[in-house]
Each structure stands twice: as C-alpha cells, then as structure tokens.
mmCIF file with all atom_site columns, C-alpha atoms in Angstrom:
data_model
loop_
_atom_site.group_PDB
_atom_site.id
_atom_site.type_symbol
_atom_site.label_atom_id
_atom_site.label_alt_id
_atom_site.label_comp_id
_atom_site.label_asym_id
_atom_site.label_entity_id
_atom_site.label_seq_id
_atom_site.pdbx_PDB_ins_code
_atom_site.Cartn_x
_atom_site.Cartn_y
_atom_site.Cartn_z
_atom_site.occupancy
_atom_site.B_iso_or_equiv
_atom_site.pdbx_formal_charge
_atom_site.auth_seq_id
_atom_site.auth_comp_id
_atom_site.auth_asym_id
_atom_site.auth_atom_id
_atom_site.pdbx_PDB_model_num
ATOM 1   C CA . MET A 1 1   ? 17.313  -156.137 187.070 1.00 44.00 ? 184 MET A CA 1
ATOM 2   C CA . GLU A 1 2   ? 16.548  -155.714 190.761 1.00 45.00 ? 185 GLU A CA 1
ATOM 3   C CA . LEU A 1 3   ? 13.485  -157.430 192.197 1.00 44.00 ? 186 LEU A CA 1
ATOM 4   C CA . VAL A 1 4   ? 11.515  -155.136 194.487 1.00 44.00 ? 187 VAL A CA 1
ATOM 5   C CA . ARG A 1 5   ? 9.427   -156.879 197.112 1.00 47.00 ? 188 ARG A CA 1
ATOM 6   C CA . ALA A 1 6   ? 6.376   -155.411 198.775 1.00 54.00 ? 189 ALA A CA 1
ATOM 7   C CA . ASP A 1 7   ? 6.788   -154.623 202.454 1.00 59.00 ? 190 ASP A CA 1
ATOM 8   C CA . ILE A 1 8   ? 4.957   -157.560 204.007 1.00 63.00 ? 191 ILE A CA 1
ATOM 9   C CA . THR A 1 9   ? 5.054   -155.910 207.433 1.00 71.00 ? 192 THR A CA 1
ATOM 10  C CA . ALA A 1 10  ? 3.016   -152.913 206.243 1.00 74.00 ? 193 ALA A CA 1
ATOM 11  C CA . PRO A 1 11  ? -0.686  -153.066 207.149 1.00 86.00 ? 194 PRO A CA 1
ATOM 12  C CA . ARG A 1 12  ? -3.114  -153.869 204.314 1.00 89.00 ? 195 ARG A CA 1
ATOM 13  C CA . TYR A 1 13  ? -6.356  -152.010 203.853 1.00 94.00 ? 196 TYR A CA 1
ATOM 14  C CA . PRO A 1 14  ? -9.324  -152.689 201.543 1.00 94.00 ? 197 PRO A CA 1
ATOM 15  C CA . VAL A 1 15  ? -8.212  -149.679 199.466 1.00 95.00 ? 198 VAL A CA 1
ATOM 16  C CA . ASP A 1 16  ? -5.026  -151.581 198.582 1.00 94.00 ? 199 ASP A CA 1
ATOM 17  C CA . ASP A 1 17  ? -7.049  -154.157 196.648 1.00 94.00 ? 200 ASP A CA 1
ATOM 18  C CA . ILE A 1 18  ? -9.249  -151.943 194.488 1.00 95.00 ? 201 ILE A CA 1
ATOM 19  C CA . THR A 1 19  ? -8.597  -151.813 190.747 1.00 94.00 ? 202 THR A CA 1
ATOM 20  C CA . GLU A 1 20  ? -10.871 -148.926 189.786 1.00 94.00 ? 203 GLU A CA 1
ATOM 21  C CA . ARG A 1 21  ? -12.323 -145.772 191.295 1.00 96.00 ? 204 ARG A CA 1
ATOM 22  C CA . GLU A 1 22  ? -14.640 -146.676 194.193 1.00 96.00 ? 205 GLU A CA 1
ATOM 23  C CA . HIS A 1 23  ? -17.253 -144.779 196.212 1.00 97.00 ? 206 HIS A CA 1
ATOM 24  C CA . CYS A 1 24  ? -15.988 -144.184 199.752 1.00 98.00 ? 207 CYS A CA 1
ATOM 25  C CA . GLU A 1 25  ? -16.704 -142.595 203.091 1.00 98.00 ? 208 GLU A CA 1
ATOM 26  C CA . LEU A 1 26  ? -13.945 -140.555 204.706 1.00 98.00 ? 209 LEU A CA 1
ATOM 27  C CA . MET A 1 27  ? -13.652 -141.001 208.435 1.00 97.00 ? 210 MET A CA 1
ATOM 28  C CA . ALA A 1 28  ? -11.787 -139.040 211.097 1.00 96.00 ? 211 ALA A CA 1
ATOM 29  C CA . LYS A 1 29  ? -10.801 -140.137 214.577 1.00 93.00 ? 212 LYS A CA 1
ATOM 30  C CA . CYS A 1 30  ? -11.809 -137.877 217.431 1.00 87.00 ? 213 CYS A CA 1
ATOM 31  C CA . SER A 1 31  ? -10.810 -139.122 220.888 1.00 88.00 ? 214 SER A CA 1
ATOM 32  C CA . ASN A 1 32  ? -12.162 -142.683 220.957 1.00 91.00 ? 215 ASN A CA 1
ATOM 33  C CA . LEU A 1 33  ? -14.739 -142.117 218.190 1.00 93.00 ? 216 LEU A CA 1
ATOM 34  C CA . THR A 1 34  ? -14.477 -142.510 214.432 1.00 94.00 ? 217 THR A CA 1
ATOM 35  C CA . LEU A 1 35  ? -16.845 -140.209 212.566 1.00 95.00 ? 218 LEU A CA 1
ATOM 36  C CA . LYS A 1 36  ? -17.879 -139.897 208.916 1.00 97.00 ? 219 LYS A CA 1
ATOM 37  C CA . VAL A 1 37  ? -16.701 -136.468 207.785 1.00 98.00 ? 220 VAL A CA 1
ATOM 38  C CA . ALA A 1 38  ? -17.184 -136.678 204.009 1.00 98.00 ? 221 ALA A CA 1
ATOM 39  C CA . VAL A 1 39  ? -18.158 -138.879 201.074 1.00 98.00 ? 222 VAL A CA 1
ATOM 40  C CA . GLY A 1 40  ? -16.438 -139.188 197.752 1.00 98.00 ? 223 GLY A CA 1
ATOM 41  C CA . TYR A 1 41  ? -14.308 -141.661 195.846 1.00 98.00 ? 224 TYR A CA 1
ATOM 42  C CA . VAL A 1 42  ? -10.918 -143.293 196.179 1.00 98.00 ? 225 VAL A CA 1
ATOM 43  C CA . LEU A 1 43  ? -8.524  -143.999 193.333 1.00 97.00 ? 226 LEU A CA 1
ATOM 44  C CA . PRO A 1 44  ? -6.725  -147.342 193.060 1.00 96.00 ? 227 PRO A CA 1
ATOM 45  C CA . PRO A 1 45  ? -3.133  -147.359 194.291 1.00 93.00 ? 228 PRO A CA 1
ATOM 46  C CA . ARG A 1 46  ? -0.350  -147.155 191.717 1.00 90.00 ? 229 ARG A CA 1
ATOM 47  C CA . PRO A 1 47  ? 3.219   -148.305 192.144 1.00 86.00 ? 230 PRO A CA 1
ATOM 48  C CA . ASP A 1 48  ? 5.394   -145.246 192.711 1.00 89.00 ? 231 ASP A CA 1
ATOM 49  C CA . GLY A 1 49  ? 2.261   -143.065 192.733 1.00 92.00 ? 232 GLY A CA 1
ATOM 50  C CA . THR A 1 50  ? 2.573   -139.327 193.161 1.00 94.00 ? 233 THR A CA 1
ATOM 51  C CA . PHE A 1 51  ? 0.291   -136.528 194.297 1.00 93.00 ? 234 PHE A CA 1
ATOM 52  C CA . HIS A 1 52  ? 1.117   -133.121 192.832 1.00 90.00 ? 235 HIS A CA 1
ATOM 53  C CA . CYS A 1 53  ? 4.610   -134.312 191.856 1.00 91.00 ? 236 CYS A CA 1
ATOM 54  C CA . ASN A 1 54  ? 5.410   -135.672 195.335 1.00 92.00 ? 237 ASN A CA 1
ATOM 55  C CA . PRO A 1 55  ? 5.464   -139.352 196.337 1.00 94.00 ? 238 PRO A CA 1
ATOM 56  C CA . ILE A 1 56  ? 2.321   -140.511 198.113 1.00 94.00 ? 239 ILE A CA 1
ATOM 57  C CA . PRO A 1 57  ? 3.264   -141.135 201.765 1.00 94.00 ? 240 PRO A CA 1
ATOM 58  C CA . ASP A 1 58  ? 2.944   -144.689 203.073 1.00 93.00 ? 241 ASP A CA 1
ATOM 59  C CA . GLY A 1 59  ? -0.512  -145.343 204.460 1.00 95.00 ? 242 GLY A CA 1
ATOM 60  C CA . TYR A 1 60  ? -2.252  -142.702 202.313 1.00 96.00 ? 243 TYR A CA 1
ATOM 61  C CA . ALA A 1 61  ? -4.464  -142.833 199.220 1.00 97.00 ? 244 ALA A CA 1
ATOM 62  C CA . ILE A 1 62  ? -5.771  -140.251 196.783 1.00 97.00 ? 245 ILE A CA 1
ATOM 63  C CA . VAL A 1 63  ? -9.437  -139.478 197.356 1.00 97.00 ? 246 VAL A CA 1
ATOM 64  C CA . GLY A 1 64  ? -11.901 -137.095 195.771 1.00 97.00 ? 247 GLY A CA 1
ATOM 65  C CA . VAL A 1 65  ? -14.316 -135.240 198.029 1.00 97.00 ? 248 VAL A CA 1
ATOM 66  C CA . ASP A 1 66  ? -17.910 -134.936 196.796 1.00 97.00 ? 249 ASP A CA 1
ATOM 67  C CA . GLU A 1 67  ? -19.658 -133.763 199.950 1.00 97.00 ? 250 GLU A CA 1
ATOM 68  C CA . VAL A 1 68  ? -18.601 -132.762 203.478 1.00 98.00 ? 251 VAL A CA 1
ATOM 69  C CA . THR A 1 69  ? -20.722 -133.795 206.464 1.00 97.00 ? 252 THR A CA 1
ATOM 70  C CA . ASN A 1 70  ? -22.272 -130.803 208.270 1.00 97.00 ? 253 ASN A CA 1
ATOM 71  C CA . GLY A 1 71  ? -20.067 -129.613 211.111 1.00 96.00 ? 254 GLY A CA 1
ATOM 72  C CA . PHE A 1 72  ? -16.799 -130.860 209.608 1.00 96.00 ? 255 PHE A CA 1
ATOM 73  C CA . GLU A 1 73  ? -16.207 -128.135 207.029 1.00 96.00 ? 256 GLU A CA 1
ATOM 74  C CA . GLY A 1 74  ? -13.337 -126.634 209.049 1.00 96.00 ? 257 GLY A CA 1
ATOM 75  C CA . LEU A 1 75  ? -11.519 -129.933 209.650 1.00 96.00 ? 258 LEU A CA 1
ATOM 76  C CA . ASP A 1 76  ? -7.800  -129.429 209.023 1.00 96.00 ? 259 ASP A CA 1
ATOM 77  C CA . LEU A 1 77  ? -6.270  -131.560 206.274 1.00 96.00 ? 260 LEU A CA 1
ATOM 78  C CA . GLU A 1 78  ? -3.037  -133.402 207.030 1.00 95.00 ? 261 GLU A CA 1
ATOM 79  C CA . TYR A 1 79  ? -1.835  -132.577 203.513 1.00 94.00 ? 262 TYR A CA 1
ATOM 80  C CA . PRO A 1 80  ? -3.043  -129.469 201.665 1.00 92.00 ? 263 PRO A CA 1
ATOM 81  C CA . THR A 1 81  ? -4.926  -129.690 198.384 1.00 91.00 ? 264 THR A CA 1
ATOM 82  C CA . GLY A 1 82  ? -3.020  -129.083 195.158 1.00 85.00 ? 265 GLY A CA 1
ATOM 83  C CA . GLU A 1 83  ? -3.995  -125.424 195.470 1.00 89.00 ? 266 GLU A CA 1
ATOM 84  C CA . GLY A 1 84  ? -2.632  -125.201 199.017 1.00 91.00 ? 267 GLY A CA 1
ATOM 85  C CA . GLU A 1 85  ? -5.999  -125.195 200.801 1.00 93.00 ? 268 GLU A CA 1
ATOM 86  C CA . THR A 1 86  ? -5.921  -126.708 204.291 1.00 95.00 ? 269 THR A CA 1
ATOM 87  C CA . HIS A 1 87  ? -9.577  -127.309 205.281 1.00 97.00 ? 270 HIS A CA 1
ATOM 88  C CA . LEU A 1 88  ? -11.866 -130.152 204.288 1.00 97.00 ? 271 LEU A CA 1
ATOM 89  C CA . VAL A 1 89  ? -14.512 -127.837 202.823 1.00 97.00 ? 272 VAL A CA 1
ATOM 90  C CA . ASP A 1 90  ? -11.881 -126.504 200.397 1.00 95.00 ? 273 ASP A CA 1
ATOM 91  C CA . ALA A 1 91  ? -11.342 -130.038 199.069 1.00 95.00 ? 274 ALA A CA 1
ATOM 92  C CA . VAL A 1 92  ? -14.838 -130.439 197.610 1.00 96.00 ? 275 VAL A CA 1
ATOM 93  C CA . ARG A 1 93  ? -14.614 -131.375 193.915 1.00 95.00 ? 276 ARG A CA 1
ATOM 94  C CA . THR A 1 94  ? -10.868 -131.919 194.078 1.00 94.00 ? 277 THR A CA 1
ATOM 95  C CA . THR A 1 95  ? -8.485  -134.653 195.216 1.00 95.00 ? 278 THR A CA 1
ATOM 96  C CA . ILE A 1 96  ? -6.577  -134.900 198.479 1.00 96.00 ? 279 ILE A CA 1
ATOM 97  C CA . LEU A 1 97  ? -4.538  -137.442 200.425 1.00 97.00 ? 280 LEU A CA 1
ATOM 98  C CA . TRP A 1 98  ? -6.373  -139.394 203.145 1.00 97.00 ? 281 TRP A CA 1
ATOM 99  C CA . ARG A 1 99  ? -5.209  -142.075 205.579 1.00 97.00 ? 282 ARG A CA 1
ATOM 100 C CA . LYS A 1 100 ? -6.116  -145.522 204.222 1.00 97.00 ? 283 LYS A CA 1
ATOM 101 C CA . GLU A 1 101 ? -7.187  -146.684 207.669 1.00 96.00 ? 284 GLU A CA 1
ATOM 102 C CA . ASN A 1 102 ? -9.872  -143.969 207.616 1.00 97.00 ? 285 ASN A CA 1
ATOM 103 C CA . ILE A 1 103 ? -11.378 -144.871 204.243 1.00 98.00 ? 286 ILE A CA 1
ATOM 104 C CA . VAL A 1 104 ? -14.517 -147.028 204.226 1.00 97.00 ? 287 VAL A CA 1
ATOM 105 C CA . LEU A 1 105 ? -15.699 -148.726 201.019 1.00 97.00 ? 288 LEU A CA 1
ATOM 106 C CA . PRO A 1 106 ? -19.417 -149.362 201.675 1.00 94.00 ? 289 PRO A CA 1
ATOM 107 C CA . GLN A 1 107 ? -20.276 -150.739 198.215 1.00 85.00 ? 290 GLN A CA 1
ATOM 108 C CA . TRP A 1 108 ? -17.121 -152.761 197.569 1.00 82.00 ? 291 TRP A CA 1
ATOM 109 C CA . THR A 1 109 ? -16.709 -156.465 198.084 1.00 80.00 ? 292 THR A CA 1
ATOM 110 C CA . PRO A 1 110 ? -13.333 -158.134 197.707 1.00 75.00 ? 293 PRO A CA 1
ATOM 111 C CA . ARG A 1 111 ? -12.830 -160.582 194.881 1.00 71.00 ? 294 ARG A CA 1
ATOM 112 C CA . GLN A 1 112 ? -13.066 -164.176 195.956 1.00 65.00 ? 295 GLN A CA 1
ATOM 113 C CA . GLN A 1 113 ? -9.702  -165.853 196.262 1.00 60.00 ? 296 GLN A CA 1
ATOM 114 C CA . THR A 1 114 ? -9.715  -168.983 194.171 1.00 59.00 ? 297 THR A CA 1
ATOM 115 C CA . GLN A 1 115 ? -7.883  -172.016 195.360 1.00 57.00 ? 298 GLN A CA 1
ATOM 116 C CA . PRO A 1 116 ? -5.525  -173.550 192.812 1.00 58.00 ? 299 PRO A CA 1
ATOM 117 C CA . GLU A 1 117 ? -6.976  -176.731 191.413 1.00 58.00 ? 300 GLU A CA 1
ATOM 118 C CA . GLU A 1 118 ? -5.243  -179.895 192.462 1.00 58.00 ? 301 GLU A CA 1
ATOM 119 C CA . ALA A 1 119 ? -3.510  -181.777 189.709 1.00 54.00 ? 302 ALA A CA 1
ATOM 120 C CA . PRO A 1 120 ? -5.193  -185.097 188.881 1.00 56.00 ? 303 PRO A CA 1
ATOM 121 C CA . GLN A 1 121 ? -3.272  -188.051 190.189 1.00 56.00 ? 304 GLN A CA 1
#
C-alpha cells in the first residue's frame, strides 16, 4: 500500500476545512479590486473529487450559484457548466467550479484546534 501525502506547499483556504455544504459569496478580481459577483453554496472537498467526470483542478471547488449580483450576469466562467454554458448567469441553480481563493464563507467559523493534553507526571 502506497502512502499518499498531501502537498504541504499548496496554499490552504477556508474551503479546504469545511465538512458540509456552506453558504458562500463568490468573488472575482478586476484590476486591483475584488468584487462580490454571486452568492450560493460551496461543497466540501473530496479526495479525488470530480466535476462532470473530470478531476477537479487544483485550487478549485464545486459551488452552487443561487443569485448573481446585478451587472455580473455576463461574467465569463473559467470552466463551463455541465451543460456547456459559459456565463455566470447561466450557472444559477446549478454547480460550477470556482477558484478557492475567491470563495468567502461569511457564516463559517473554523473549529477550534485542541491542544493535546499533557500526560500526568
């Protein structure tokens, strides 16, 4: 059996630590600004996860789009929807791939890391 180690050099994002579907805001970078372009939910990462039978690219997560912010309906998607649509407005009520660095989890708080108890001496 081969032991597979996580790539410790890869950046970690809050999305990497969720264990259930979470409400999220989808952001997009425009010049030196980061703008909220949609709201929806993000699914927890799965080892060897796929999106429409293809591996999920590093740095991406599966998100569902509930609502697009006015003015961003025509934003081009980096990866088309499962139906081949290429604009953000076409992703409403379906899932798409989104860069983890551009996913904000406004209602999520990370679990507290517990320190191992010291053995009595």
